[in-house]
CSV table of C-alpha atoms in Angstrom, one decimal:
chain,number,residue,atom,x,y,z
A,1,MET,CA,-8.9,-101.3,25.6
A,2,ASN,CA,-7.7,-100.0,22.1
A,3,THR,CA,-9.2,-96.2,23.0
A,4,ARG,CA,-7.2,-96.8,26.5
A,5,GLN,CA,-3.8,-97.9,25.0
A,6,ALA,CA,-4.2,-95.1,22.6
A,7,LEU,CA,-4.9,-92.5,25.4
A,8,THR,CA,-2.1,-94.2,27.6
A,9,GLY,CA,0.5,-93.7,24.9
A,10,ILE,CA,-0.7,-90.0,24.2
A,11,PHE,CA,0.0,-89.4,28.0
A,12,ALA,CA,3.4,-90.9,28.0
A,13,THR,CA,4.7,-88.9,25.3
A,14,ALA,CA,3.0,-85.7,26.8
A,15,THR,CA,5.2,-86.6,30.0
A,16,VAL,CA,8.4,-87.1,28.1
A,17,ILE,CA,8.0,-83.7,26.1
A,18,ILE,CA,7.0,-81.7,29.6
A,19,VAL,CA,10.3,-83.6,31.3
A,20,GLY,CA,12.3,-82.6,28.2
A,21,TRP,CA,11.3,-79.1,28.7
A,22,GLN,CA,11.9,-79.0,32.3
A,23,VAL,CA,15.6,-80.6,31.5
A,24,GLY,CA,16.3,-77.7,28.8
A,25,ALA,CA,15.0,-75.1,31.0
A,26,VAL,CA,17.5,-76.2,34.2
A,27,ALA,CA,20.4,-76.5,31.5
A,28,LEU,CA,19.7,-73.1,30.3
A,29,GLY,CA,19.3,-71.6,33.7
A,30,GLN,CA,22.6,-72.5,34.5
A,31,GLY,CA,24.5,-71.6,31.5
A,32,ALA,CA,22.8,-68.5,31.3
A,33,ALA,CA,23.6,-67.1,35.0
A,34,SER,CA,21.6,-64.1,34.8
A,35,SER,CA,17.5,-63.0,34.4
A,36,THR,CA,17.0,-63.8,31.0
A,37,SER,CA,13.4,-64.5,29.9
A,38,SER,CA,12.4,-68.3,30.2
A,39,THR,CA,11.2,-67.8,26.7
A,40,ALA,CA,14.6,-69.0,25.4
A,41,THR,CA,13.7,-72.7,26.5
A,42,THR,CA,10.7,-73.1,24.4
A,43,THR,CA,12.3,-73.7,21.1
A,44,SER,CA,15.7,-75.1,22.1
A,45,ASN,CA,16.2,-78.8,21.4
A,46,PRO,CA,14.9,-79.7,25.1
A,47,ALA,CA,15.7,-83.3,25.5
A,48,SER,CA,19.0,-83.6,23.9
A,49,GLY,CA,21.0,-81.3,26.1
A,50,LEU,CA,22.5,-78.1,24.4
A,51,LYS,CA,24.0,-78.6,20.6
A,52,SER,CA,25.9,-76.0,19.3
A,53,GLY,CA,24.3,-73.5,17.5
A,54,THR,CA,22.2,-70.4,17.8
A,55,TYR,CA,18.2,-70.5,19.2
A,56,THR,CA,15.8,-68.0,19.3
A,57,GLY,CA,13.0,-68.3,22.0
A,58,SER,CA,9.0,-67.4,21.1
A,59,ASN,CA,7.5,-64.4,20.9
A,60,GLU,CA,7.1,-63.1,24.5
A,61,GLN,CA,5.1,-59.6,24.6
A,62,THR,CA,6.4,-57.3,27.3
A,63,GLN,CA,5.9,-53.3,28.0
A,64,PHE,CA,8.9,-53.2,25.3
A,65,GLY,CA,7.0,-54.7,22.5
A,66,ASP,CA,7.1,-58.3,21.2
A,67,VAL,CA,10.4,-59.8,22.6
A,68,GLN,CA,12.6,-63.2,21.5
A,69,VAL,CA,15.5,-64.3,23.2
A,70,GLU,CA,18.3,-65.6,21.4
A,71,ILE,CA,21.0,-67.8,22.5
A,72,THR,CA,24.1,-69.0,21.4
A,73,VAL,CA,25.4,-72.6,22.4
A,74,ALA,CA,28.8,-73.6,21.4
A,75,ASN,CA,30.4,-76.8,23.0
A,76,GLY,CA,27.4,-77.5,25.2
A,77,THR,CA,28.0,-74.2,27.2
A,78,ILE,CA,25.8,-71.1,26.5
A,79,THR,CA,27.8,-68.1,25.3
A,80,ASP,CA,25.8,-65.4,24.6
A,81,VAL,CA,22.5,-64.2,25.4
A,82,LYS,CA,20.6,-61.5,23.4
A,83,THR,CA,17.3,-59.9,23.8
A,84,VAL,CA,15.8,-59.3,20.1
A,85,VAL,CA,12.9,-57.2,20.2
A,86,LEU,CA,10.5,-57.4,17.3
A,87,THR,CA,8.4,-54.6,17.2
A,88,GLY,CA,8.6,-50.8,19.1
A,89,ASN,CA,10.8,-47.8,18.6
A,90,GLU,CA,14.5,-47.6,18.3
A,91,GLY,CA,14.7,-46.1,21.9
A,92,ARG,CA,12.9,-48.9,23.8
A,93,SER,CA,14.8,-51.5,22.0
A,94,ASP,CA,18.1,-50.1,23.2
A,95,GLN,CA,16.6,-49.9,26.6
A,96,ILE,CA,16.2,-53.5,26.8
A,97,ASN,CA,19.4,-54.2,25.4
A,98,SER,CA,21.6,-52.0,27.4
A,99,GLN,CA,20.0,-52.7,30.7
A,100,ALA,CA,22.1,-53.3,33.8
A,101,ALA,CA,21.3,-56.8,34.6
A,102,PRO,CA,22.3,-59.1,37.9
A,103,ILE,CA,25.9,-60.5,37.5
A,104,LEU,CA,27.3,-62.9,39.7
A,105,ARG,CA,30.7,-61.8,42.1
A,106,SER,CA,31.9,-64.8,41.1
A,107,GLU,CA,31.6,-63.8,37.2
A,108,VAL,CA,33.5,-60.3,37.7
A,109,LEU,CA,35.8,-61.8,40.4
A,110,SER,CA,37.4,-64.0,37.9
A,111,SER,CA,38.4,-61.0,35.9
A,112,GLN,CA,40.9,-59.7,38.8
A,113,SER,CA,44.2,-58.9,37.2
A,114,ALA,CA,47.5,-58.1,38.9
A,115,ASN,CA,48.2,-56.0,36.1
A,116,VAL,CA,46.0,-52.9,36.1
A,117,ALA,CA,47.3,-49.3,34.9
A,118,SER,CA,45.1,-47.7,37.2
A,119,VAL,CA,42.3,-48.1,39.8
A,120,SER,CA,38.7,-46.2,39.6
A,121,GLY,CA,36.9,-45.9,42.9
A,122,ALA,CA,34.7,-43.3,44.8
A,123,THR,CA,36.5,-40.2,45.4
A,124,TYR,CA,39.1,-40.3,48.0
A,125,THR,CA,40.5,-37.4,50.0
A,126,SER,CA,44.2,-37.3,50.1
A,127,ASP,CA,44.4,-39.1,53.4
A,128,ALA,CA,42.5,-41.4,52.0
A,129,TYR,CA,44.6,-41.8,48.9
A,130,LEU,CA,47.6,-43.3,50.6
A,131,THR,CA,45.9,-46.3,51.9
A,132,SER,CA,44.2,-46.9,48.3
A,133,LEU,CA,45.5,-49.3,45.8
A,134,GLN,CA,46.2,-46.4,43.5
A,135,SER,CA,48.7,-45.6,46.0
A,136,ALA,CA,50.2,-48.7,46.0
A,137,LEU,CA,50.3,-48.8,42.6
A,138,ASP,CA,51.8,-45.3,42.1
A,139,LYS,CA,54.6,-46.6,44.5
A,140,ALA,CA,55.5,-50.1,42.6
A,141,LYS,CA,55.5,-48.2,39.5
A,142,GLY,CA,57.0,-45.1,40.6
B,1,MET,CA,56.8,-41.2,33.6
B,2,ARG,CA,54.6,-40.9,36.7
B,3,HIS,CA,53.8,-37.8,38.7
B,4,VAL,CA,51.3,-37.7,41.8
B,5,PHE,CA,50.0,-34.5,43.2
B,6,ASP,CA,47.4,-33.3,45.5
B,7,SER,CA,44.5,-30.8,44.3
B,8,MET,CA,40.8,-30.3,44.7
B,9,GLY,CA,41.1,-32.1,47.9
B,10,THR,CA,42.3,-35.5,46.6
B,11,THR,CA,45.2,-37.3,45.0
B,12,ILE,CA,45.8,-37.1,41.2
B,13,SER,CA,48.3,-39.5,39.4
B,14,VAL,CA,49.4,-38.8,35.9
B,15,GLU,CA,51.3,-41.6,34.2
B,16,LEU,CA,52.6,-40.2,30.6
B,17,ASP,CA,54.7,-40.7,27.8
B,18,GLY,CA,56.4,-37.3,28.3
B,19,THR,CA,58.9,-34.8,30.4
B,20,ALA,CA,58.6,-33.5,34.0
B,21,ASP,CA,57.2,-30.0,32.0
B,22,ASP,CA,54.3,-32.2,30.6
B,23,ALA,CA,53.4,-33.3,34.4
B,24,ALA,CA,54.0,-29.9,35.7
B,25,ARG,CA,51.2,-28.5,33.5
B,26,VAL,CA,48.9,-30.8,34.2
B,27,GLU,CA,49.6,-30.1,38.0
B,28,GLN,CA,49.2,-26.4,36.9
B,29,ILE,CA,45.7,-27.2,35.2
B,30,PHE,CA,44.2,-29.1,38.4
B,31,HIS,CA,45.3,-26.0,40.5
B,32,GLY,CA,43.9,-23.8,38.4
B,33,PHE,CA,40.2,-25.3,38.3
B,34,ASP,CA,40.9,-25.5,42.1
B,35,ARG,CA,41.6,-21.6,42.5
B,36,ARG,CA,38.7,-20.8,40.5
B,37,PHE,CA,36.1,-23.3,41.6
B,38,SER,CA,36.6,-24.5,45.1
B,39,LEU,CA,34.0,-23.5,47.7
B,40,TYR,CA,37.0,-24.6,50.3
B,41,ARG,CA,38.8,-21.5,49.4
B,42,ASP,CA,37.2,-18.0,50.4
B,43,ASP,CA,38.9,-16.3,47.7
B,44,SER,CA,37.8,-18.5,44.6
B,45,GLU,CA,35.7,-17.1,42.3
B,46,LEU,CA,32.8,-19.4,42.9
B,47,SER,CA,33.1,-18.7,46.7
B,48,ARG,CA,32.7,-15.0,45.9
B,49,ILE,CA,29.4,-15.6,43.8
B,50,ALA,CA,28.4,-17.9,47.1
B,51,ALA,CA,28.9,-15.0,49.1
B,52,GLY,CA,27.2,-12.4,46.7
B,53,ARG,CA,30.7,-10.5,46.7
B,54,LEU,CA,30.5,-11.2,43.2
B,55,ASP,CA,27.4,-11.4,40.3
B,56,LEU,CA,27.3,-14.4,37.7
B,57,VAL,CA,26.8,-11.9,34.9
B,58,ASP,CA,30.4,-10.4,35.8
B,59,SER,CA,31.9,-14.0,36.2
B,60,SER,CA,34.4,-15.0,34.0
B,61,ASP,CA,33.9,-17.2,30.7
B,62,ALA,CA,35.4,-20.1,32.4
B,63,LEU,CA,33.1,-20.5,35.2
B,64,ARG,CA,29.9,-19.4,33.2
B,65,GLU,CA,30.7,-22.5,30.8
B,66,ALA,CA,31.4,-24.9,33.6
B,67,TYR,CA,28.0,-23.7,35.1
B,68,ALA,CA,26.2,-24.3,31.7
B,69,LEU,CA,27.7,-27.4,30.9
B,70,ALA,CA,26.4,-28.5,34.5
B,71,LEU,CA,22.7,-26.9,34.0
B,72,GLU,CA,22.9,-29.2,30.3
B,73,TRP,CA,23.6,-32.6,32.3
B,74,ARG,CA,20.7,-31.5,35.1
B,75,THR,CA,18.2,-31.2,32.1
B,76,ALA,CA,19.9,-34.6,30.7
B,77,THR,CA,19.1,-36.5,34.1
B,78,GLY,CA,15.7,-34.7,34.5
B,79,GLY,CA,17.1,-33.2,37.4
B,80,VAL,CA,18.8,-35.9,39.3
B,81,PHE,CA,22.1,-34.3,39.0
B,82,THR,CA,22.4,-30.5,39.7
B,83,PRO,CA,24.8,-27.9,40.3
B,84,HIS,CA,22.6,-26.2,43.1
B,85,ARG,CA,23.0,-27.2,46.6
B,86,PRO,CA,20.0,-27.3,48.6
B,87,ASP,CA,21.0,-23.6,50.3
B,88,GLY,CA,20.9,-22.4,46.7
B,89,VAL,CA,24.6,-22.3,46.3
B,90,ILE,CA,26.0,-22.9,43.0
B,91,ASP,CA,28.3,-25.9,43.3
B,92,LEU,CA,30.3,-27.2,40.3
B,93,ASN,CA,32.1,-30.1,41.9
B,94,GLY,CA,30.2,-32.4,39.8
B,95,VAL,CA,31.9,-31.2,36.7
B,96,VAL,CA,35.0,-29.7,37.8
B,97,LYS,CA,37.2,-32.4,38.0
B,98,ALA,CA,36.2,-34.0,35.0
B,99,LEU,CA,36.6,-30.8,33.4
B,100,ALA,CA,40.5,-30.6,34.7
B,101,ILE,CA,41.0,-34.3,33.6
B,102,GLU,CA,39.7,-33.6,29.8
B,103,ARG,CA,41.8,-30.3,29.7
B,104,SER,CA,44.6,-32.1,31.1
B,105,GLY,CA,44.6,-34.6,28.5
B,106,GLN,CA,44.3,-31.9,25.9
B,107,SER,CA,47.7,-30.6,26.9
B,108,LEU,CA,49.4,-34.1,26.8
B,109,GLY,CA,50.5,-36.3,23.9
B,110,SER,CA,49.1,-39.7,23.0
B,111,ASP,CA,50.0,-42.3,25.5
B,112,TRP,CA,48.8,-41.2,29.1
B,113,ILE,CA,47.0,-41.9,32.0
B,114,VAL,CA,44.7,-39.4,34.5
B,115,ASN,CA,43.5,-40.6,37.3
B,116,ALA,CA,42.0,-37.8,39.7
B,117,GLY,CA,40.3,-39.4,43.2
B,118,GLY,CA,39.5,-42.6,41.0
B,119,ASP,CA,38.2,-41.1,37.5
B,120,ILE,CA,40.2,-42.5,34.9
B,121,LEU,CA,40.9,-41.2,31.3
B,122,ILE,CA,43.6,-42.8,29.3
B,123,SER,CA,44.7,-42.1,25.8
B,124,GLY,CA,46.9,-44.3,23.6
B,125,ALA,CA,47.3,-48.2,24.1
B,126,ASP,CA,44.3,-50.2,25.7
B,127,ARG,CA,44.7,-50.4,29.2
B,128,VAL,CA,43.2,-52.9,31.9
B,129,VAL,CA,41.7,-50.9,35.2
B,130,GLY,CA,40.5,-51.9,38.1
B,131,ILE,CA,37.6,-51.0,40.2
B,132,ALA,CA,37.8,-50.8,43.9
B,133,ASP,CA,35.7,-52.9,46.0
B,134,PRO,CA,33.6,-50.3,48.1
B,135,VAL,CA,33.4,-53.0,50.9
B,136,ASP,CA,37.1,-53.3,51.2
B,137,ARG,CA,39.0,-50.8,49.3
B,138,ALA,CA,41.9,-52.5,49.2
B,139,ALA,CA,40.7,-54.9,47.3
B,140,LEU,CA,39.5,-54.9,43.5
B,141,LEU,CA,36.0,-55.9,42.6
B,142,CYS,CA,37.3,-56.4,39.1
B,143,SER,CA,39.2,-55.5,36.4
B,144,ILE,CA,37.6,-53.9,33.0
B,145,VAL,CA,40.0,-53.2,29.6
B,146,LEU,CA,39.5,-49.7,28.4
B,147,THR,CA,39.6,-50.0,24.7
B,148,GLY,CA,38.5,-48.5,21.5
B,149,ARG,CA,36.1,-45.1,22.1
B,150,ARG,CA,35.8,-46.3,25.9
B,151,ARG,CA,38.4,-44.0,27.3
B,152,ALA,CA,36.8,-43.0,30.6
B,153,MET,CA,35.8,-44.5,33.6
B,154,ALA,CA,34.0,-42.7,36.4
B,155,THR,CA,33.6,-44.3,39.9
B,156,SER,CA,30.7,-42.8,42.5
B,157,GLY,CA,30.2,-43.9,46.0
B,158,SER,CA,27.4,-43.4,48.6
B,159,ALA,CA,29.7,-42.6,51.0
B,160,GLU,CA,31.4,-40.0,49.0
B,161,ARG,CA,33.4,-37.4,50.2
B,162,GLY,CA,31.8,-33.7,49.2
B,163,ASP,CA,28.7,-32.0,48.6
B,164,HIS,CA,27.7,-32.8,45.3
B,165,ILE,CA,25.4,-35.9,46.0
B,166,TRP,CA,22.3,-34.8,47.6
B,167,GLY,CA,20.1,-38.1,47.3
B,168,ARG,CA,18.2,-39.6,49.7
B,169,SER,CA,19.1,-42.9,51.3
B,170,PRO,CA,21.3,-44.1,48.3
B,171,GLU,CA,20.2,-47.7,46.7
B,172,PHE,CA,24.0,-48.0,45.5
B,173,ALA,CA,26.9,-48.1,47.8
B,174,GLN,CA,28.8,-47.7,44.2
B,175,ALA,CA,28.0,-46.9,41.0
B,176,THR,CA,31.2,-47.3,37.9
B,177,VAL,CA,30.5,-45.9,34.4
B,178,VAL,CA,32.6,-46.4,31.4
B,179,ALA,CA,32.3,-43.8,28.9
B,180,ASP,CA,33.9,-42.2,25.9
B,181,ASP,CA,34.2,-39.0,27.6
B,182,ILE,CA,35.1,-38.3,31.6
B,183,ILE,CA,32.3,-36.0,32.1
B,184,THR,CA,29.8,-38.4,30.7
B,185,ALA,CA,30.8,-40.7,32.8
B,186,ASP,CA,31.6,-38.9,36.0
B,187,VAL,CA,28.3,-37.0,35.7
B,188,LEU,CA,26.4,-40.4,35.0
B,189,ALA,CA,27.8,-42.2,38.0
B,190,THR,CA,27.2,-39.3,40.4
B,191,ALA,CA,23.2,-39.2,39.2
B,192,ILE,CA,23.1,-43.1,39.7
B,193,ILE,CA,24.2,-42.9,43.0
B,194,ALA,CA,21.7,-39.7,43.7
B,195,GLY,CA,18.8,-41.4,41.9
B,196,GLY,CA,19.0,-45.1,42.2
B,197,SER,CA,17.7,-47.8,40.5
B,198,ALA,CA,15.3,-45.5,38.1
B,199,THR,CA,18.2,-42.9,37.3
B,200,LEU,CA,20.2,-46.5,36.4
B,201,ASP,CA,17.4,-47.6,34.3
B,202,ASP,CA,17.6,-43.9,32.6
B,203,VAL,CA,21.1,-43.6,31.9
B,204,THR,CA,21.5,-47.2,30.3
B,205,ALA,CA,18.8,-46.5,28.0
B,206,GLN,CA,19.7,-43.0,26.9
B,207,PHE,CA,23.4,-42.8,27.2
B,208,ASP,CA,26.0,-44.8,25.3
B,209,VAL,CA,27.7,-45.8,28.5
B,210,ASP,CA,28.1,-49.0,30.3
B,211,VAL,CA,27.5,-49.0,33.8
B,212,LEU,CA,28.5,-51.4,37.1
B,213,THR,CA,26.7,-51.0,40.2
B,214,VAL,CA,26.8,-52.7,43.5
B,215,ASP,CA,23.9,-52.5,45.8
B,216,ARG,CA,23.8,-51.6,49.6
B,217,ASP,CA,24.0,-55.5,50.1
B,218,GLY,CA,26.9,-56.0,47.6
B,219,GLN,CA,24.8,-57.4,44.8
B,220,LEU,CA,25.9,-56.4,41.4
B,221,ARG,CA,24.2,-55.2,38.4
B,222,ALA,CA,26.0,-54.9,34.9
B,223,THR,CA,25.3,-53.8,31.2
B,224,PRO,CA,26.5,-56.4,28.8
B,225,GLY,CA,29.4,-54.1,27.8
B,226,ILE,CA,30.5,-54.6,31.2
B,227,ARG,CA,30.3,-58.2,30.6
B,228,THR,CA,32.6,-58.1,27.2
B,229,ALA,CA,34.9,-55.9,28.6
B,230,LEU,CA,35.6,-57.9,31.9
B,231,ALA,CA,39.7,-58.4,31.9
B,232,THR,CA,39.7,-62.3,32.1
B,233,GLY,CA,43.4,-62.7,31.4
B,234,GLN,CA,42.3,-66.6,31.0
B,235,PRO,CA,41.7,-68.3,27.9
B,236,ASP,CA,38.3,-69.9,27.3
B,237,SER,CA,40.0,-73.5,27.2
B,238,GLU,CA,37.8,-75.4,29.8
B,239,GLN,CA,34.5,-76.4,28.7
B,240,ALA,CA,31.5,-77.6,30.6
B,241,GLU,CA,30.9,-81.2,29.1
B,242,ALA,CA,27.3,-81.4,28.0
């Protein structure tokens, strides 16, 4: 009996920890909105929501060398995600830190502004210019 | 003042803190490059080389310098960007517009914007510039603050007019590169459209640039620098409850 109770207790504790990890992972996934490695979840405070601070994930071996993900949390949301390369040469760490990652349209759409000074786009012909945003801008600011 | 004119088959708009003479000088710079490098003009120096009426060794310093620059970029991009058409003709379209933008900037004072067919170079105050949506060119995809050393933005599209992109079935509908100078931005935007995601990875690894791409399905990819340069215009006041 004593042995059985002890084992049950251990399993219950393990379950709490696993659930806690999953809760933490979900929260992080929503906040990061990018394809960041899930190693960030392993050492952040799992069960207690997101506390402000900077958290570093465990080492993960990748083609770029050993990598850690570092997240910064402020007021319950992730404000920054960095990939820290622990080993490997300079070029490789540049590569992983500068890579183009998927970004949601909604993330960039919120940046639309009526106050643009100029508009960049694929090269237009002089005819196509007439219907372009740049043309409207040139007319408006005449 | 603002001056809008046509050259190189596209439209150039210049906004500057200067006189009509300054604006006219910029226009002449563009026309000068066009007269020398256009393959749409039979009498241009480059057309005469293409037709075998002029040897490269007898060409002007300006032409050979532009060709040398294009060859350097061919090397730097592993051949993805190239000044050679499949039929062997030297086509310097890929660098000439950027060269004209750069030269125009050198002729101007401290506060100006040159936008040549969607490629932008600024000087002076920070500027918010929009990126056109490749699906709906009357709409903006987003806007970016050009600030600090980041003064140049170029966008290439796979439906783009002109012959200087010869890749096969492009992965990206549009690629925008933000760089410190317009030649780097323009060449690398062209290269990413031509070379696809492999070139995108090479470019972001090798060069100090920021990139925003739109793929054929409308999905976006951005480097970290693009995220931070997005012009939000909104203070970060609303924080989610933890």
